[in-house]
Coordinates of C-alpha atoms in Angstrom, one line a residue:
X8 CA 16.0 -7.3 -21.6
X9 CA 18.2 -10.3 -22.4
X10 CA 19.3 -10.4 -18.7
X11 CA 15.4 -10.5 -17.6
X12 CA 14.5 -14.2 -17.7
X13 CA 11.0 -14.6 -18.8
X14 CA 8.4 -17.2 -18.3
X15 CA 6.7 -18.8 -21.6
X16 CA 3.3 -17.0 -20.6
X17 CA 5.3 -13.9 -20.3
X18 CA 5.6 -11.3 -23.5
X19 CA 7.7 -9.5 -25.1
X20 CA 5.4 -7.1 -27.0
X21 CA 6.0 -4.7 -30.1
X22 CA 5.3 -1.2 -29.4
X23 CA 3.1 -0.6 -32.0
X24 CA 0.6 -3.2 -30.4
X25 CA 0.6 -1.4 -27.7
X26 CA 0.5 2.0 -28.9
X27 CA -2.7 1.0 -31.0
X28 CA -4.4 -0.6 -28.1
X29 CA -4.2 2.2 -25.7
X30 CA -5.6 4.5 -29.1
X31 CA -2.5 6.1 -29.4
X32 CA -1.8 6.7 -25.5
X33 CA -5.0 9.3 -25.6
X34 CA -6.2 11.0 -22.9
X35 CA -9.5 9.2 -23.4
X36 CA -7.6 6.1 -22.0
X37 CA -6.3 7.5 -18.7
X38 CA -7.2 5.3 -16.3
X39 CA -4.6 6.5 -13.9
X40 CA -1.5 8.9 -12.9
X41 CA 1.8 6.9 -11.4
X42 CA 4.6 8.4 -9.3
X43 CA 6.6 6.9 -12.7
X44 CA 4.3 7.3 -15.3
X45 CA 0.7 7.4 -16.6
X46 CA -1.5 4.2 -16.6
X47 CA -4.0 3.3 -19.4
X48 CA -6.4 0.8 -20.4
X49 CA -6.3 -0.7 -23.9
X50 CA -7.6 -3.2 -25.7
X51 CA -5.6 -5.7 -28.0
X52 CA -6.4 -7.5 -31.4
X53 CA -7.8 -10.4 -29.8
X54 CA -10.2 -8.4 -27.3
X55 CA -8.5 -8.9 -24.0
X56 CA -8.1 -5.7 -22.1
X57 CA -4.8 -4.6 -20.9
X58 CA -3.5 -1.7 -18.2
X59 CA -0.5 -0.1 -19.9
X60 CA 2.2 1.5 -16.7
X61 CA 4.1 4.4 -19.6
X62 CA 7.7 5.0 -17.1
X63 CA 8.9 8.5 -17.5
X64 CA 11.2 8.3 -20.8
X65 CA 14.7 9.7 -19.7
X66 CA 14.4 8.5 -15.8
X67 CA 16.9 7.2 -14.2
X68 CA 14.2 5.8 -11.6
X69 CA 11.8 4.9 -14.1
X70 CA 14.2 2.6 -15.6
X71 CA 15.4 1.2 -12.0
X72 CA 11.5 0.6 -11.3
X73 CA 10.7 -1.2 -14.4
X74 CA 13.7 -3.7 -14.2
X75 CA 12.6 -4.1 -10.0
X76 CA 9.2 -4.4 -11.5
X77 CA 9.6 -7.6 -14.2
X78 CA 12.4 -9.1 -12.3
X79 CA 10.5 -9.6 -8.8
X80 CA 7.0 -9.6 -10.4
X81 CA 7.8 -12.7 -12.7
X82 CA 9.1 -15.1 -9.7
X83 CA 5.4 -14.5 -8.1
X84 CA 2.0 -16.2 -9.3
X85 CA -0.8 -15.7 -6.5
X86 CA -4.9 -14.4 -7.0
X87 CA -4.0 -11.6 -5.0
X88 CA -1.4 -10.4 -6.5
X89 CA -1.5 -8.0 -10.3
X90 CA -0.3 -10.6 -13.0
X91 CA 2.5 -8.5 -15.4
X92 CA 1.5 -9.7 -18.9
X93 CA 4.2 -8.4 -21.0
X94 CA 6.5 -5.5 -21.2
X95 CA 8.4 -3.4 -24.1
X96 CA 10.9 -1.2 -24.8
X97 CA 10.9 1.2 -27.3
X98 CA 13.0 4.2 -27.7
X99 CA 13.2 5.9 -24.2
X100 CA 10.0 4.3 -23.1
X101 CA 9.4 1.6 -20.9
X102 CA 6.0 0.0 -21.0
X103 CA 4.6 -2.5 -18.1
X104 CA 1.3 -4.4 -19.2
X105 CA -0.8 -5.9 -16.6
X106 CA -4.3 -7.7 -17.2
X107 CA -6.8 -4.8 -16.7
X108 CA -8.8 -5.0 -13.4
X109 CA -12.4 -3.4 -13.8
X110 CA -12.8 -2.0 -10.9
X111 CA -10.1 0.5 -10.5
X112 CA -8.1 0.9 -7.1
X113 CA -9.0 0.3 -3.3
X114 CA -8.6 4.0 -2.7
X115 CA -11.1 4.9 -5.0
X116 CA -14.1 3.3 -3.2
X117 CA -13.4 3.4 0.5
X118 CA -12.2 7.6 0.2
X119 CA -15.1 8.4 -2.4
X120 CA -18.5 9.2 -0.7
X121 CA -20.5 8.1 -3.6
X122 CA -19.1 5.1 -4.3
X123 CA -17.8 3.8 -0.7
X124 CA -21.3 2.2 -0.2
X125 CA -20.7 0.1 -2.7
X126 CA -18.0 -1.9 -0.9
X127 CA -20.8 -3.1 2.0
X128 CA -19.1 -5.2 5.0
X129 CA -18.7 -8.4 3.1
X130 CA -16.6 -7.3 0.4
X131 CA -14.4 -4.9 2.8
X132 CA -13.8 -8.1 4.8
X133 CA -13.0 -9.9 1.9
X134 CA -10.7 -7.3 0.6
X135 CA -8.7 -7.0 4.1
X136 CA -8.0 -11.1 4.0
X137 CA -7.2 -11.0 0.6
X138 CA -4.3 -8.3 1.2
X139 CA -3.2 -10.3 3.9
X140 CA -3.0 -13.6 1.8
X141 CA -1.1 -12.0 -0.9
X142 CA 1.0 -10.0 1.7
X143 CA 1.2 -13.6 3.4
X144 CA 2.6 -15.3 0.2
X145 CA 5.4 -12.7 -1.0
X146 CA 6.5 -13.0 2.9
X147 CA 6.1 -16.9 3.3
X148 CA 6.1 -18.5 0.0
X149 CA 8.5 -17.4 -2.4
X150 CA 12.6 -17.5 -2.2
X151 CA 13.9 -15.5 -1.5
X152 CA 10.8 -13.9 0.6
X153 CA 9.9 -10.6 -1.5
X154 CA 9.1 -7.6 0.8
X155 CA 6.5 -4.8 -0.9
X156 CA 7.8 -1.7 1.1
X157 CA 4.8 0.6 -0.7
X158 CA 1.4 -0.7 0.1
X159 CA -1.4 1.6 0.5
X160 CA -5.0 1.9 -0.7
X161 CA -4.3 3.2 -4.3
X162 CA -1.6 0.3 -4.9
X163 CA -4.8 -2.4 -3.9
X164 CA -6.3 -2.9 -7.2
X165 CA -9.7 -4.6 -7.3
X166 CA -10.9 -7.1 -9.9
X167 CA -14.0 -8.9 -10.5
X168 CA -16.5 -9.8 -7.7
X169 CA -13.9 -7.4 -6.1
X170 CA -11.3 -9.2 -5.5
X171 CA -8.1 -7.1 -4.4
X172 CA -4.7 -7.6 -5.9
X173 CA -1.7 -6.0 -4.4
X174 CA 0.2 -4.1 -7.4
X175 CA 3.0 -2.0 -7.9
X176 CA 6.6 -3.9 -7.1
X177 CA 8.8 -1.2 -8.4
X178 CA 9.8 -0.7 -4.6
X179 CA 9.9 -4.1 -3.8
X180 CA 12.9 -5.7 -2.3
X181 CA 14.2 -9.4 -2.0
X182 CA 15.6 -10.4 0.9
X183 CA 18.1 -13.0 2.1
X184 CA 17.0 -16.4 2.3
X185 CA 16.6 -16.7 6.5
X186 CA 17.3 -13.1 6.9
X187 CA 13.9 -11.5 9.1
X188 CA 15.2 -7.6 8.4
X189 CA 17.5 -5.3 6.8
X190 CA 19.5 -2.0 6.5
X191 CA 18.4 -0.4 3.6
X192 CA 20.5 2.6 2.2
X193 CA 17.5 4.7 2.4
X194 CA 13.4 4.5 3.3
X195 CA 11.4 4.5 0.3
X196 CA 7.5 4.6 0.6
X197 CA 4.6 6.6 1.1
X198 CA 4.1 8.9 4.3
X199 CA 1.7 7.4 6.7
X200 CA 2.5 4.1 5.7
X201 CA 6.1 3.4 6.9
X202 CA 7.1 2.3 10.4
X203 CA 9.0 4.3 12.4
X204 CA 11.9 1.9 12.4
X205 CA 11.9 2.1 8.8
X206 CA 11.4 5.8 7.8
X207 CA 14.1 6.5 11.0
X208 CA 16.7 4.1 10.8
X209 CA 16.3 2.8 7.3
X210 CA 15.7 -1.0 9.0
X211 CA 13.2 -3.0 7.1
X212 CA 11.2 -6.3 7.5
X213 CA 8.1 -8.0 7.2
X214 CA 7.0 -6.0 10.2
X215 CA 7.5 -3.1 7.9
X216 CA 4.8 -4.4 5.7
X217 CA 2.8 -5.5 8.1
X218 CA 2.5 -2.0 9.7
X219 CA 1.8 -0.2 6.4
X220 CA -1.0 -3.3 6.1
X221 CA -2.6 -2.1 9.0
X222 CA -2.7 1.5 8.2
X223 CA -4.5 0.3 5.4
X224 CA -7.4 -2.0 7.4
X225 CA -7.9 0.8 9.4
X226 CA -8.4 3.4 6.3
X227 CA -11.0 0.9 5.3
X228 CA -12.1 0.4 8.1
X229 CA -12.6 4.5 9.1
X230 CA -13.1 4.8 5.1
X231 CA -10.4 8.4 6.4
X232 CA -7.5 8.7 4.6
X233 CA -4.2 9.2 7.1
X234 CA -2.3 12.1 5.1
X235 CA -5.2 13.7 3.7
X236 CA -6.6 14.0 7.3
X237 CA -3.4 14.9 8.9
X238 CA -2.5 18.0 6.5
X239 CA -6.3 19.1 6.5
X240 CA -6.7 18.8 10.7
X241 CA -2.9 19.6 12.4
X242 CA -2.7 17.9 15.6
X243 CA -5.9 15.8 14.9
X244 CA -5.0 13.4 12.3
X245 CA -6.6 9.9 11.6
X246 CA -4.1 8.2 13.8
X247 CA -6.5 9.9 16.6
X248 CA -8.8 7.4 14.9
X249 CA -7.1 4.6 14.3
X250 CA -4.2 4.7 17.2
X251 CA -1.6 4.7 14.9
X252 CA 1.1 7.7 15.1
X253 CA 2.8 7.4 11.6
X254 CA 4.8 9.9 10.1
X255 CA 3.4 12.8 8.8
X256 CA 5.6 15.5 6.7
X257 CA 4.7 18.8 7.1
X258 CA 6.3 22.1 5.8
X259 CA 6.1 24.4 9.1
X260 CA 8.4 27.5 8.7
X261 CA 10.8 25.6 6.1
X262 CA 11.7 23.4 8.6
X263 CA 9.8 19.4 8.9
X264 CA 8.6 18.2 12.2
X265 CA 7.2 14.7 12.8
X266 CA 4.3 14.9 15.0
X267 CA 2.9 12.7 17.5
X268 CA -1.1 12.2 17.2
X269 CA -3.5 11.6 19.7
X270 CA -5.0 7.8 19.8
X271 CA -9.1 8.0 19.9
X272 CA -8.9 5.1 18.2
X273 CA -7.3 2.8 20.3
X274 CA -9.3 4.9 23.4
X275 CA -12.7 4.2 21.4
X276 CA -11.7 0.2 21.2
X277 CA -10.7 -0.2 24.4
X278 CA -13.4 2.0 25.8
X279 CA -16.0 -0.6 23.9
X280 CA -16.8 2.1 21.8
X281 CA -14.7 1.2 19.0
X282 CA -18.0 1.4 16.4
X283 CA -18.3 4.9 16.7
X284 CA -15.3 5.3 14.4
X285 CA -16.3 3.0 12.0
X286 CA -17.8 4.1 8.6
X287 CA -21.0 4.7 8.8
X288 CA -21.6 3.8 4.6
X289 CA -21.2 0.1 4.7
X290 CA -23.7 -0.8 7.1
X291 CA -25.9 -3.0 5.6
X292 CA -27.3 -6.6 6.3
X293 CA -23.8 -8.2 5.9
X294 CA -22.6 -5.8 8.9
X295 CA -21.2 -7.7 11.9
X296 CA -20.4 -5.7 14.6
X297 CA -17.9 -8.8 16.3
X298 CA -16.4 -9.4 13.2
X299 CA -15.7 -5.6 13.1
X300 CA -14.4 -4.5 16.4
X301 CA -12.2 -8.2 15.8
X302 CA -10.8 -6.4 12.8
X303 CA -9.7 -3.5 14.3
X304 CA -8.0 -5.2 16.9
X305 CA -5.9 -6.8 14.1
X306 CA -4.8 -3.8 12.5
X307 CA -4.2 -2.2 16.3
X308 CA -2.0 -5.0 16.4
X309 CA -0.4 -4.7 13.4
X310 CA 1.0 -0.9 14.0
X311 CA 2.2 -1.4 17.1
X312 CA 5.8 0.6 18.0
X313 CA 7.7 -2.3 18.9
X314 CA 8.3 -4.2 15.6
X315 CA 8.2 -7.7 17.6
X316 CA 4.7 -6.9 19.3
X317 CA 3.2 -6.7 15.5
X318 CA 2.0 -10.3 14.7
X319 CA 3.2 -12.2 10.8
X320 CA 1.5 -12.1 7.7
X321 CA 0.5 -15.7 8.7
X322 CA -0.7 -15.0 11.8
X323 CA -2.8 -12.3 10.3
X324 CA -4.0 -14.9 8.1
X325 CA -4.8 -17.5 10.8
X326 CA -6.7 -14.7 12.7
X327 CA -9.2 -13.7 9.7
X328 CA -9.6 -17.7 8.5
X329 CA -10.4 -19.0 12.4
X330 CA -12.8 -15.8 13.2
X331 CA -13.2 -16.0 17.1
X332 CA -11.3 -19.5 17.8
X333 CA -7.8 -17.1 17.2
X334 CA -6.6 -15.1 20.4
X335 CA -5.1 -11.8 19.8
X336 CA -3.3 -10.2 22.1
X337 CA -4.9 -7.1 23.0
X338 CA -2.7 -4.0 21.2
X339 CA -1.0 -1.9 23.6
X340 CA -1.5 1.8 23.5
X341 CA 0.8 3.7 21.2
X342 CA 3.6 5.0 22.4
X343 CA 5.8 7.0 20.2
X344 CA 8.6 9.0 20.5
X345 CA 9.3 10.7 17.9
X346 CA 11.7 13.6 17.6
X347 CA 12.2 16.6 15.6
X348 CA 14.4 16.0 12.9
X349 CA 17.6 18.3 13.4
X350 CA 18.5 20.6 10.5
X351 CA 22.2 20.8 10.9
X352 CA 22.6 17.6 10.3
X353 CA 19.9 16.2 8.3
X354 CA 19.7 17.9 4.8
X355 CA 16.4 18.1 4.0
X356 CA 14.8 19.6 0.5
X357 CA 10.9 20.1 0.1
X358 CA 9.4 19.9 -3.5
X359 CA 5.5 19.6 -4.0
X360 CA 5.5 16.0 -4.4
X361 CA 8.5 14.6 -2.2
X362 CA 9.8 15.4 1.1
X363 CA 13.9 14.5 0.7
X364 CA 15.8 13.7 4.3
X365 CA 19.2 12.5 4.1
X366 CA 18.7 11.4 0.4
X367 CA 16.0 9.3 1.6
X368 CA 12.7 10.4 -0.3
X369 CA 9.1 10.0 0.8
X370 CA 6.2 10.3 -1.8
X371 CA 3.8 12.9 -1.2
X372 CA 1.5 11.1 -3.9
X373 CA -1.3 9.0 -3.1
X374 CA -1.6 7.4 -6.7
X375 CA 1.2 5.5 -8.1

């Protein structure tokens, strides 16, 4: 860790605090499965609660996503973004402490019937701005500009008065100073959420983020998870809601085909009917039916084909802070073309929670 330079409110902290905290690492104190690692909640000697991320001892990835993770997380200090506390090593295990945020993850609420009405119209508005200011800052406001590259509902963690924080930066990537994209050696993510320039071509930008951001107004938005909706429905996937095609991996006689979805949801917006796919649980007195259809509009615009139609992080922020006095261009309709991918020359290997093409590996898990 000596090569990890560490800010005075930062921690090094001895195992056995830990390990007592989180009662031993019991089951009782689960609070969450990772694609790395288990999460749990603890509580130190002084009473403040902690979120312990427990990286897979022996894992070559683990390892490579807790060094991402400190490195990149430490240059960062914004109220949207998770706040790394400490971190320890011990043996082969590599332990991430965050302060604890009560109110579990984004994905949680918005794709749980019972407790999606809890998050009425005023909080899911607040919670889409908020993930565009924090989005906004790693993109505007710190150098070099930090790029996420895995957000999604479950990695939107939600804090007092429900305030969202973006979390998990083992993915992350710095970019150049005055560099707008890159070639990565190979697309890492979460199906659904990755662009087709990015899970294609490896090429990756803000625009990359901004896409999966938009994904993610429109799951909360539709309170319909993309994936989930996609595997359960073939052919009629949430992008028919939301007018998104993203990639979806599917296992069709041992071979993987990227299909093309149908775009109701564009069809309903631009129809006028674009309420119609909005869920129905967060109707309440804070409901705005302007300030709704104006939403989806935004994240229309933000998963547009064309990289350069998708607007920036701070437009995205100017759009939500002016309300009606900010134009947006109205979204195109989708237009993908996406191909098969060819056998013979893309290696491809299927395991229950990955989907491996060309080395390049999608998660298949929603938690992380």
């Amino acid at each position: 860790m000596s090569e990890i330079d560490t800010p005075e409110s930062f921690q090094l902290m001895e195992f056995g605090v830990i390990f007592e905290a989180t009662n031993h690492f019991s089951e009782s104190n689960k609070v969450g499965q990772g694609g790395f690692g288990p999460v749990y909640k603890g509580t130190l000697p002084d009473g403040n609660e902690i979120a312990v991320k427990r990286l897979k001892a022996r894992s070559s990835q683990g390892m490579a996503e807790f060094r991402n993770e400190v490195t990149l997380i430490l240059r960062v200090l914004h109220v949207n973004l998770v706040r790394l506390l400490g971190c320890c090593i011990h043996g082969y295990d590599r332990l991430l402490v965050y302060e604890f945020l009560e109110n579990s993850s984004l994905s949680s609420y918005i794709f749980n019937q019972t407790r999606s009405p809890l998050l009425n119209w005023e909080h899911r508005f607040d919670i889409m701005k908020g993930i565009a200011e924090g989005l906004c800052y790693l993109h505007n406001f710190t150098s070099p500009p930090i790029l996420h590259r895995d957000l999604k509902p479950s990695n939107v963690l939600l804090g007092r008065d429900m305030i969202p924080k973006i979390s998990d930066f083992g993915l992350a990537q710095m970019m150049e100073t005055g560099t707008t994209e890159a070639a990565m050696e190979t697309a890492v993510g979460t199906y659904g959420y990755m662009s087709e320039e990015y899970a294609k071509d490896n090429i990756m930008s803000q625009k990359s983020d901004v896409f999966s951001y938009g994904v993610v107004l429109l799951e909360i938005l539709t309170g319909r998870r993309n994936h989930e909706y996609c595997i359960a429905n073939p052919g009629d996937s949430l992008l028919d809601f939301v007018s998104l095609i993203f990639l979806c991996i599917l296992k069709i006689l041992k071979k993987i085909y990227i299909l093309e979805f149908f775009k109701k949801v564009w069809r309903r917006w631009k129809d006028g009917t674009g309420l119609e796919v909005v869920d129905s649980s967060f109707h309440d007195d804070s409901f705005i039916e302007d300030q709704v259809l104006r939403s989806m509009k935004i994240g229309l615009s933000c998963v547009q084909q064309n990289m350069h139609d998708r607007p920036s992080t701070r437009t995205i922020v100017v759009m939500f802070e002016n309300g009606p006095r900010s134009e947006i261009l109205d979204p195109t309709r989708p237009n993908y073309n996406l191909t098969r991918a060819d056998s013979s020359s893309s290696p491809v290997t299927v395991t229950d929670q990955s989907v491996t093409i060309n080395e390049a590996t999608l998660s298949c898990t929603d938690a992380r």
